[in-house]
mmCIF file with all atom_site columns, C-alpha atoms in Angstrom:
data_model
loop_
_atom_site.group_PDB
_atom_site.id
_atom_site.type_symbol
_atom_site.label_atom_id
_atom_site.label_alt_id
_atom_site.label_comp_id
_atom_site.label_asym_id
_atom_site.label_entity_id
_atom_site.label_seq_id
_atom_site.pdbx_PDB_ins_code
_atom_site.Cartn_x
_atom_site.Cartn_y
_atom_site.Cartn_z
_atom_site.occupancy
_atom_site.B_iso_or_equiv
_atom_site.pdbx_formal_charge
_atom_site.auth_seq_id
_atom_site.auth_comp_id
_atom_site.auth_asym_id
_atom_site.auth_atom_id
_atom_site.pdbx_PDB_model_num
ATOM 1   C CA . UNK A 1 1   ? 0.153   0.058   -0.073  1.00 78.00 ? 16  UNK A CA 1
ATOM 2   C CA . UNK A 1 2   ? 1.681   3.529   -0.945  1.00 88.00 ? 17  UNK A CA 1
ATOM 3   C CA . UNK A 1 3   ? 1.322   5.577   1.836   1.00 92.00 ? 18  UNK A CA 1
ATOM 4   C CA . UNK A 1 4   ? 1.055   9.121   0.166   1.00 93.00 ? 19  UNK A CA 1
ATOM 5   C CA . UNK A 1 5   ? -1.482  7.581   -2.170  1.00 93.00 ? 20  UNK A CA 1
ATOM 6   C CA . UNK A 1 6   ? -3.350  6.579   0.977   1.00 93.00 ? 21  UNK A CA 1
ATOM 7   C CA . UNK A 1 7   ? -2.716  9.975   2.207   1.00 94.00 ? 22  UNK A CA 1
ATOM 8   C CA . UNK A 1 8   ? -4.432  11.568  -1.057  1.00 93.00 ? 23  UNK A CA 1
ATOM 9   C CA . UNK A 1 9   ? -7.244  9.449   -0.690  1.00 94.00 ? 24  UNK A CA 1
ATOM 10  C CA . UNK A 1 10  ? -8.634  10.120  2.601   1.00 95.00 ? 25  UNK A CA 1
ATOM 11  C CA . UNK A 1 11  ? -7.633  13.724  2.460   1.00 95.00 ? 26  UNK A CA 1
ATOM 12  C CA . UNK A 1 12  ? -10.658 13.842  0.460   1.00 95.00 ? 27  UNK A CA 1
ATOM 13  C CA . UNK A 1 13  ? -12.939 12.455  3.146   1.00 96.00 ? 28  UNK A CA 1
ATOM 14  C CA . UNK A 1 14  ? -11.745 15.440  5.459   1.00 95.00 ? 29  UNK A CA 1
ATOM 15  C CA . UNK A 1 15  ? -14.158 18.022  4.492   1.00 96.00 ? 30  UNK A CA 1
ATOM 16  C CA . UNK A 1 16  ? -17.578 19.412  4.862   1.00 95.00 ? 31  UNK A CA 1
ATOM 17  C CA . UNK A 1 17  ? -17.506 20.650  1.391   1.00 96.00 ? 32  UNK A CA 1
ATOM 18  C CA . UNK A 1 18  ? -15.913 17.398  -0.119  1.00 97.00 ? 33  UNK A CA 1
ATOM 19  C CA . UNK A 1 19  ? -18.411 15.181  1.901   1.00 96.00 ? 34  UNK A CA 1
ATOM 20  C CA . UNK A 1 20  ? -21.535 17.396  0.497   1.00 96.00 ? 35  UNK A CA 1
ATOM 21  C CA . UNK A 1 21  ? -19.908 16.997  -2.756  1.00 97.00 ? 36  UNK A CA 1
ATOM 22  C CA . UNK A 1 22  ? -19.794 12.805  -3.191  1.00 97.00 ? 37  UNK A CA 1
ATOM 23  C CA . UNK A 1 23  ? -23.045 12.936  -1.568  1.00 97.00 ? 38  UNK A CA 1
ATOM 24  C CA . UNK A 1 24  ? -24.170 15.044  -4.605  1.00 96.00 ? 39  UNK A CA 1
ATOM 25  C CA . UNK A 1 25  ? -22.758 12.815  -6.439  1.00 97.00 ? 40  UNK A CA 1
ATOM 26  C CA . UNK A 1 26  ? -24.054 9.769   -5.203  1.00 96.00 ? 41  UNK A CA 1
ATOM 27  C CA . UNK A 1 27  ? -27.225 9.831   -8.176  1.00 94.00 ? 42  UNK A CA 1
ATOM 28  C CA . UNK A 1 28  ? -24.765 10.335  -11.025 1.00 96.00 ? 43  UNK A CA 1
ATOM 29  C CA . UNK A 1 29  ? -22.414 12.407  -12.910 1.00 97.00 ? 44  UNK A CA 1
ATOM 30  C CA . UNK A 1 30  ? -22.923 16.133  -12.195 1.00 96.00 ? 45  UNK A CA 1
ATOM 31  C CA . UNK A 1 31  ? -22.090 19.778  -13.837 1.00 95.00 ? 46  UNK A CA 1
ATOM 32  C CA . UNK A 1 32  ? -19.915 21.984  -11.595 1.00 95.00 ? 47  UNK A CA 1
ATOM 33  C CA . UNK A 1 33  ? -22.655 24.823  -12.280 1.00 92.00 ? 48  UNK A CA 1
ATOM 34  C CA . UNK A 1 34  ? -25.349 22.617  -10.526 1.00 93.00 ? 49  UNK A CA 1
ATOM 35  C CA . UNK A 1 35  ? -22.771 21.734  -7.786  1.00 95.00 ? 50  UNK A CA 1
ATOM 36  C CA . UNK A 1 36  ? -21.959 25.683  -7.471  1.00 93.00 ? 51  UNK A CA 1
ATOM 37  C CA . UNK A 1 37  ? -25.537 26.614  -6.935  1.00 90.00 ? 52  UNK A CA 1
ATOM 38  C CA . UNK A 1 38  ? -26.541 23.566  -4.727  1.00 92.00 ? 53  UNK A CA 1
ATOM 39  C CA . UNK A 1 39  ? -23.249 24.173  -2.133  1.00 93.00 ? 54  UNK A CA 1
ATOM 40  C CA . UNK A 1 40  ? -23.379 28.185  -2.315  1.00 88.00 ? 55  UNK A CA 1
ATOM 41  C CA . UNK A 1 41  ? -19.445 28.119  -2.310  1.00 93.00 ? 56  UNK A CA 1
ATOM 42  C CA . UNK A 1 42  ? -17.574 30.418  -4.914  1.00 94.00 ? 57  UNK A CA 1
ATOM 43  C CA . UNK A 1 43  ? -16.043 28.679  -8.001  1.00 94.00 ? 58  UNK A CA 1
ATOM 44  C CA . UNK A 1 44  ? -12.452 28.981  -7.061  1.00 96.00 ? 59  UNK A CA 1
ATOM 45  C CA . UNK A 1 45  ? -13.413 27.414  -3.739  1.00 96.00 ? 60  UNK A CA 1
ATOM 46  C CA . UNK A 1 46  ? -15.409 24.695  -5.703  1.00 96.00 ? 61  UNK A CA 1
ATOM 47  C CA . UNK A 1 47  ? -12.385 24.390  -8.150  1.00 96.00 ? 62  UNK A CA 1
ATOM 48  C CA . UNK A 1 48  ? -10.037 23.411  -4.913  1.00 97.00 ? 63  UNK A CA 1
ATOM 49  C CA . UNK A 1 49  ? -12.323 20.939  -3.602  1.00 97.00 ? 64  UNK A CA 1
ATOM 50  C CA . UNK A 1 50  ? -12.790 19.243  -7.212  1.00 97.00 ? 65  UNK A CA 1
ATOM 51  C CA . UNK A 1 51  ? -8.954  19.413  -7.323  1.00 97.00 ? 66  UNK A CA 1
ATOM 52  C CA . UNK A 1 52  ? -8.612  17.392  -3.997  1.00 97.00 ? 67  UNK A CA 1
ATOM 53  C CA . UNK A 1 53  ? -11.289 14.753  -4.921  1.00 98.00 ? 68  UNK A CA 1
ATOM 54  C CA . UNK A 1 54  ? -9.634  14.190  -8.354  1.00 97.00 ? 69  UNK A CA 1
ATOM 55  C CA . UNK A 1 55  ? -6.494  13.973  -7.485  1.00 96.00 ? 70  UNK A CA 1
ATOM 56  C CA . UNK A 1 56  ? -7.631  11.318  -4.947  1.00 96.00 ? 71  UNK A CA 1
ATOM 57  C CA . UNK A 1 57  ? -8.944  9.539   -7.194  1.00 96.00 ? 72  UNK A CA 1
ATOM 58  C CA . UNK A 1 58  ? -12.481 9.219   -5.831  1.00 97.00 ? 73  UNK A CA 1
ATOM 59  C CA . UNK A 1 59  ? -13.959 11.571  -8.287  1.00 98.00 ? 74  UNK A CA 1
ATOM 60  C CA . UNK A 1 60  ? -13.155 11.630  -12.066 1.00 98.00 ? 75  UNK A CA 1
ATOM 61  C CA . UNK A 1 61  ? -13.731 15.028  -13.966 1.00 96.00 ? 76  UNK A CA 1
ATOM 62  C CA . UNK A 1 62  ? -14.972 15.181  -17.961 1.00 96.00 ? 77  UNK A CA 1
ATOM 63  C CA . UNK A 1 63  ? -14.934 18.869  -19.581 1.00 95.00 ? 78  UNK A CA 1
ATOM 64  C CA . UNK A 1 64  ? -17.691 19.459  -21.697 1.00 92.00 ? 79  UNK A CA 1
ATOM 65  C CA . UNK A 1 65  ? -17.938 22.848  -23.391 1.00 92.00 ? 80  UNK A CA 1
ATOM 66  C CA . UNK A 1 66  ? -16.735 25.120  -20.605 1.00 91.00 ? 81  UNK A CA 1
ATOM 67  C CA . UNK A 1 67  ? -18.112 22.986  -17.882 1.00 90.00 ? 82  UNK A CA 1
ATOM 68  C CA . UNK A 1 68  ? -16.857 20.347  -16.164 1.00 94.00 ? 83  UNK A CA 1
ATOM 69  C CA . UNK A 1 69  ? -18.937 17.341  -15.094 1.00 97.00 ? 84  UNK A CA 1
ATOM 70  C CA . UNK A 1 70  ? -17.875 15.203  -12.385 1.00 98.00 ? 85  UNK A CA 1
ATOM 71  C CA . UNK A 1 71  ? -18.537 11.368  -11.321 1.00 98.00 ? 86  UNK A CA 1
ATOM 72  C CA . UNK A 1 72  ? -17.835 8.975   -8.517  1.00 97.00 ? 87  UNK A CA 1
ATOM 73  C CA . UNK A 1 73  ? -14.773 6.485   -9.582  1.00 97.00 ? 88  UNK A CA 1
ATOM 74  C CA . UNK A 1 74  ? -15.632 3.021   -8.667  1.00 96.00 ? 89  UNK A CA 1
ATOM 75  C CA . UNK A 1 75  ? -11.693 2.320   -8.680  1.00 96.00 ? 90  UNK A CA 1
ATOM 76  C CA . UNK A 1 76  ? -11.725 5.136   -6.749  1.00 95.00 ? 91  UNK A CA 1
ATOM 77  C CA . UNK A 1 77  ? -13.785 4.118   -4.157  1.00 95.00 ? 92  UNK A CA 1
ATOM 78  C CA . UNK A 1 78  ? -12.266 0.326   -4.227  1.00 96.00 ? 93  UNK A CA 1
ATOM 79  C CA . UNK A 1 79  ? -9.002  1.456   -3.488  1.00 96.00 ? 94  UNK A CA 1
ATOM 80  C CA . UNK A 1 80  ? -10.204 3.499   -0.640  1.00 95.00 ? 95  UNK A CA 1
ATOM 81  C CA . UNK A 1 81  ? -12.184 0.591   0.975   1.00 95.00 ? 96  UNK A CA 1
ATOM 82  C CA . UNK A 1 82  ? -9.094  -1.321  0.385   1.00 95.00 ? 97  UNK A CA 1
ATOM 83  C CA . UNK A 1 83  ? -7.176  0.608   2.336   1.00 94.00 ? 98  UNK A CA 1
ATOM 84  C CA . UNK A 1 84  ? -9.418  1.458   5.116   1.00 94.00 ? 99  UNK A CA 1
ATOM 85  C CA . UNK A 1 85  ? -9.741  -2.657  5.668   1.00 94.00 ? 100 UNK A CA 1
ATOM 86  C CA . UNK A 1 86  ? -5.815  -2.839  5.454   1.00 93.00 ? 101 UNK A CA 1
ATOM 87  C CA . UNK A 1 87  ? -4.926  -0.351  7.642   1.00 92.00 ? 102 UNK A CA 1
ATOM 88  C CA . UNK A 1 88  ? -7.627  -1.900  10.366  1.00 92.00 ? 103 UNK A CA 1
ATOM 89  C CA . UNK A 1 89  ? -6.938  -5.248  9.740   1.00 90.00 ? 104 UNK A CA 1
ATOM 90  C CA . UNK A 1 90  ? -6.115  -6.880  13.320  1.00 84.00 ? 105 UNK A CA 1
ATOM 91  C CA . UNK A 1 91  ? -3.324  -9.034  13.570  1.00 78.00 ? 106 UNK A CA 1
ATOM 92  C CA . UNK A 1 92  ? -2.325  -10.662 16.828  1.00 74.00 ? 107 UNK A CA 1
ATOM 93  C CA . UNK A 1 93  ? 1.384   -11.860 17.411  1.00 69.00 ? 108 UNK A CA 1
ATOM 94  C CA . UNK A 1 94  ? 3.326   -14.090 19.762  1.00 67.00 ? 109 UNK A CA 1
ATOM 95  C CA . UNK A 1 95  ? 6.947   -14.799 18.557  1.00 64.00 ? 110 UNK A CA 1
ATOM 96  C CA . UNK A 1 96  ? 6.480   -13.782 15.155  1.00 61.00 ? 111 UNK A CA 1
ATOM 97  C CA . UNK A 1 97  ? 3.424   -16.074 14.574  1.00 63.00 ? 112 UNK A CA 1
ATOM 98  C CA . UNK A 1 98  ? 0.215   -14.710 14.264  1.00 60.00 ? 113 UNK A CA 1
ATOM 99  C CA . UNK A 1 99  ? -2.396  -16.404 15.813  1.00 60.00 ? 114 UNK A CA 1
ATOM 100 C CA . UNK A 1 100 ? -5.582  -14.276 15.296  1.00 62.00 ? 115 UNK A CA 1
ATOM 101 C CA . UNK A 1 101 ? -6.950  -12.329 12.325  1.00 55.00 ? 116 UNK A CA 1
ATOM 102 C CA . UNK A 1 102 ? -9.661  -10.105 11.865  1.00 50.00 ? 117 UNK A CA 1
#
């Protein structure tokens, strides 16, 4: 597991506005213009949050005309779930032998 990539992934979940954005995208692709209206934030603020979400791999964007359209990336979500499972996996060792695993 790449620690840098994992940190970028979880950074995406560490802000209330980004959580709101992810909730909006659960129903499918959404234009940035619609998100601006719903979030009541400035365009630069939205761009900042979308950059973090896209850099994390959780969200992907595509340009159509002058607007960006965003959607949740299944690959990014799968990676986040895998990281969370791996990071929270409990293993007990005694004398270098694993005797329990959850």
